[in-house]
Coordinates of C-alpha atoms in Angstrom, one line a residue:
M1 CA 138.6 87.1 110.9
E2 CA 136.4 88.9 108.2
A3 CA 134.5 89.8 110.9
Q4 CA 136.7 92.3 112.4
K5 CA 137.9 94.8 109.3
A6 CA 136.7 97.7 109.5
Y7 CA 134.8 97.9 105.8
G8 CA 135.0 102.2 106.3
K9 CA 132.5 104.5 103.8
Q10 CA 131.3 101.5 101.3
A11 CA 129.4 99.9 105.1
H12 CA 128.2 103.5 106.3
N13 CA 124.4 102.7 105.0
I14 CA 124.0 99.7 106.8
Q15 CA 123.7 100.5 110.7
V16 CA 123.8 97.0 113.1
Y17 CA 123.6 97.7 116.6
M18 CA 124.8 95.1 118.5
A19 CA 122.9 93.9 121.8
K20 CA 124.8 94.3 125.6
F21 CA 123.7 93.3 128.8
C22 CA 125.7 94.5 132.3
K23 CA 126.1 90.2 133.1
D24 CA 127.2 88.9 129.5
K25 CA 130.3 86.8 130.2
P26 CA 133.6 88.8 129.3
L27 CA 134.8 87.5 126.2
M28 CA 138.2 86.0 125.9
N29 CA 139.7 86.7 122.5
M30 CA 139.1 91.3 121.6
Y31 CA 137.7 92.1 118.5
D32 CA 137.7 94.8 116.2
L33 CA 134.1 95.9 115.2
P34 CA 133.3 96.8 112.1
D35 CA 132.3 100.6 111.3
W36 CA 128.7 99.7 111.0
I37 CA 128.5 97.9 113.9
I38 CA 127.6 100.0 116.7
P39 CA 127.2 98.6 120.2
I40 CA 124.6 99.6 122.5
Q41 CA 123.7 98.8 126.3
A42 CA 120.4 96.6 126.9
G43 CA 117.9 97.0 129.3
A44 CA 120.2 100.3 130.0
V45 CA 117.1 101.2 132.9
L46 CA 117.7 98.2 135.1
T47 CA 121.4 99.1 136.6
A48 CA 123.6 102.0 137.3
E49 CA 126.2 99.7 135.4
R50 CA 127.8 100.9 131.9
V51 CA 129.2 98.5 129.3
C52 CA 127.9 101.1 126.7
S53 CA 127.9 105.1 125.5
L54 CA 125.4 104.4 123.9
L55 CA 122.2 103.6 126.4
D56 CA 118.1 101.6 125.1
N57 CA 116.7 103.4 127.7
S58 CA 117.6 106.7 125.7
G59 CA 114.6 108.4 123.3
R60 CA 111.0 106.2 123.1
N61 CA 112.4 102.7 124.7
I62 CA 111.1 99.7 126.5
S63 CA 114.1 99.2 128.2
C64 CA 112.4 98.5 131.3
K65 CA 110.6 95.9 129.8
N66 CA 114.3 93.8 129.2
A67 CA 113.6 90.7 131.5
N68 CA 111.2 89.7 129.1
Y69 CA 112.1 91.2 126.3
C70 CA 115.8 90.6 125.9
E71 CA 117.2 92.0 123.0
L72 CA 114.1 93.0 121.5
T73 CA 114.2 96.7 124.0
V74 CA 117.1 97.5 121.2
L75 CA 114.9 96.7 118.1
Y76 CA 111.9 98.2 119.7
W77 CA 114.9 101.6 119.9
I78 CA 116.4 101.3 116.2
W79 CA 112.2 101.0 114.7
K80 CA 111.4 104.6 117.0
N81 CA 114.6 105.9 117.6
Q82 CA 116.6 105.6 113.9
I83 CA 114.5 104.2 111.5
C84 CA 111.0 106.3 112.6
K85 CA 112.8 109.8 113.7
N86 CA 112.3 113.0 111.3
T87 CA 115.2 113.3 109.4
D88 CA 116.0 112.0 105.3
I89 CA 119.8 111.4 106.5
C90 CA 119.1 107.2 107.7
A91 CA 121.3 104.1 107.0
R92 CA 119.2 102.3 103.1
Y93 CA 119.7 98.8 106.1
Y94 CA 119.3 97.9 109.7
G95 CA 120.0 95.3 111.7
L96 CA 120.7 93.4 115.3
F97 CA 123.3 91.7 116.6
H98 CA 124.1 90.0 119.5
Y99 CA 128.0 90.9 121.2
R100 CA 128.6 87.5 120.2
R101 CA 126.5 86.7 118.2
F102 CA 126.7 87.9 114.7
L103 CA 126.0 87.3 110.9
D104 CA 128.7 86.6 108.9
I105 CA 129.0 89.0 106.7
R106 CA 132.3 89.6 105.3
E107 CA 133.7 92.6 102.9
E108 CA 132.7 91.4 99.3
D109 CA 128.6 91.1 100.9
I110 CA 128.3 94.4 101.7
K111 CA 129.5 95.5 98.8
Y112 CA 126.6 93.2 97.3
I113 CA 124.5 94.7 100.3
N114 CA 125.0 98.0 99.2
E115 CA 123.8 97.2 95.6
G116 CA 120.2 97.1 97.5
S117 CA 118.9 94.4 95.6
I118 CA 118.6 92.6 98.9
D119 CA 115.4 93.3 101.4
V120 CA 116.2 90.6 104.0
I121 CA 119.6 89.1 105.9
L122 CA 118.6 86.2 108.2
P123 CA 120.5 83.7 110.0
F124 CA 120.0 80.0 108.1
P125 CA 117.5 78.5 110.7
T126 CA 117.6 75.6 112.8
V127 CA 116.2 72.2 112.0
H128 CA 113.9 70.7 114.4
E129 CA 112.6 68.0 115.1
P130 CA 109.6 66.7 113.7
D131 CA 108.6 70.4 114.1
I132 CA 108.7 73.9 115.2
C133 CA 106.6 73.3 117.8
E134 CA 109.8 71.1 119.3
H135 CA 111.1 74.6 120.3
H136 CA 108.3 75.8 121.5
E137 CA 107.9 73.1 124.6
R138 CA 111.1 73.7 125.7
Y139 CA 111.8 77.3 125.8
I140 CA 108.5 78.8 126.3
C141 CA 105.3 77.5 128.3
S142 CA 101.7 76.1 126.6
S143 CA 99.7 79.3 128.0
D144 CA 102.3 81.5 126.9
W145 CA 102.1 80.4 123.3
D146 CA 98.2 80.8 123.9
A147 CA 98.4 83.6 125.0
A148 CA 100.8 84.4 121.4
K149 CA 97.9 82.9 119.1
Q150 CA 95.1 84.5 120.8
A151 CA 97.2 88.0 119.8
L152 CA 97.6 86.9 116.0
K153 CA 93.7 85.5 116.0
E154 CA 93.3 89.1 117.1
L155 CA 95.6 91.7 115.4
Q156 CA 97.1 90.2 112.3
P157 CA 94.6 86.9 111.3
E158 CA 96.6 86.3 108.1
Y159 CA 99.5 85.3 110.0
Y160 CA 97.2 83.2 112.2
A161 CA 95.8 81.2 109.4
A162 CA 99.1 80.9 107.9
Y163 CA 100.1 79.6 112.1
D164 CA 99.5 75.8 111.0
N165 CA 101.3 75.7 107.7
I166 CA 104.6 77.1 108.8
F167 CA 104.2 75.5 112.8
S168 CA 104.2 72.8 110.7
G169 CA 107.7 72.7 109.1
K170 CA 110.9 72.1 110.6
Y171 CA 112.8 75.2 110.9
L172 CA 113.8 78.3 112.8
Y173 CA 115.1 81.7 113.2
N174 CA 117.2 81.4 116.1
Y175 CA 117.9 84.5 117.8
N176 CA 116.1 87.3 116.6
M177 CA 118.9 88.8 114.8
I178 CA 118.7 90.7 110.8
I179 CA 119.7 92.5 108.7
A180 CA 116.7 94.5 106.6
K181 CA 115.7 97.7 104.2
T182 CA 114.9 100.2 106.8
E183 CA 111.2 100.0 105.4
V184 CA 110.8 96.5 105.4
L185 CA 112.6 96.1 109.4
K186 CA 109.6 99.2 109.7
K187 CA 107.0 97.4 108.5
Y188 CA 107.7 94.2 110.8
C189 CA 108.4 96.2 114.1
E190 CA 104.9 97.7 113.3
W191 CA 103.9 93.6 112.7
L192 CA 105.2 92.7 115.6
F193 CA 106.0 94.9 119.3
P194 CA 101.9 95.2 119.1
I195 CA 101.6 91.5 119.1
L196 CA 103.9 91.1 122.0
E197 CA 103.0 94.1 124.1
R198 CA 98.7 92.3 123.5
V199 CA 101.0 88.6 124.4
E200 CA 101.7 90.6 127.8
E201 CA 98.2 91.8 129.0
L202 CA 97.1 87.7 127.6
S203 CA 99.7 86.0 129.6
V204 CA 98.9 84.5 132.9
P205 CA 100.7 85.9 134.9
K206 CA 100.8 89.2 132.9
G207 CA 104.6 90.5 131.6
S208 CA 104.4 93.1 133.9
E209 CA 104.7 90.9 136.9
R210 CA 107.7 88.4 135.3
A211 CA 110.9 87.8 134.3
D212 CA 111.6 84.8 132.7
R213 CA 112.6 85.8 129.0
Y214 CA 109.5 84.1 127.4
I215 CA 108.7 87.1 125.2
G216 CA 112.0 87.4 123.2
Y217 CA 111.7 83.9 122.6
I218 CA 107.9 83.6 121.7
G219 CA 110.1 86.8 119.4
E220 CA 111.6 84.6 117.5
S221 CA 108.7 81.9 116.3
L222 CA 106.8 85.4 115.6
L223 CA 110.2 86.2 113.2
T224 CA 110.4 83.0 111.8
L225 CA 106.4 83.5 110.9
Y226 CA 106.3 86.6 109.3
F227 CA 109.6 86.2 106.9
M228 CA 108.7 82.4 105.9
H229 CA 105.1 83.3 104.9
N230 CA 106.4 86.3 103.3
E231 CA 109.1 84.2 101.8
N232 CA 107.7 85.1 98.3
R233 CA 107.2 88.9 98.9
L234 CA 110.6 89.4 99.7
N235 CA 114.3 88.9 98.8
I236 CA 115.3 87.3 101.7
V237 CA 119.0 85.6 101.7
H238 CA 120.8 83.2 104.5
T239 CA 124.0 84.0 106.2
G240 CA 126.1 81.7 108.8
K241 CA 126.6 83.0 112.6
I242 CA 129.8 83.9 113.6
M243 CA 130.3 83.2 117.4
L244 CA 133.0 85.6 118.8
T245 CA 134.6 83.6 121.5

């Protein structure tokens, strides 16, 4: 598998953080990670068990919200502690993978990415019939999605206006996996996290009173909304998904 290779210096402009959790099911096989994939423990503040040396409860963080945000606590950490750090030393691209789900990035892809013409790399979208509201009905209760729509209406009216057009389609970006240019990911996080915080306030019960991963699922839909709405402004490419076993 190409994803097992260490790509060396050509990859140091790319930093992708692989979210791990203390209750992850162990992999049956051993893998050597390329040097641009960095494991980080999600929800580290919620347990004394350690599965990584890097923790999402360091620096500015929302590690305590992991039960609702899932891997998005790691995205928040990347945003606040890597992208927004006060230093000129930063990668050209940052990203988020899961402990067993990777984007299928090969050695020749790393060389192409380093040329800098790509803005965003996302997984091929999944197809939902009759439209992606089917995904909402399966994973997000109607009152929580109403809260998300209200948050969009209040905070991002341009995207609220695009809602019907995007979500009447069949395609959804699952998994909250992404690689993007630093400035692109920064703008996305600046857009995303205030919306999610407002969803927590509007939802019943509120986010602080529950632990059911609903924010993580809403995040997938918002990622879809954001990047499909901006598909003509950004150079977005797609790749497959690798499942480690």
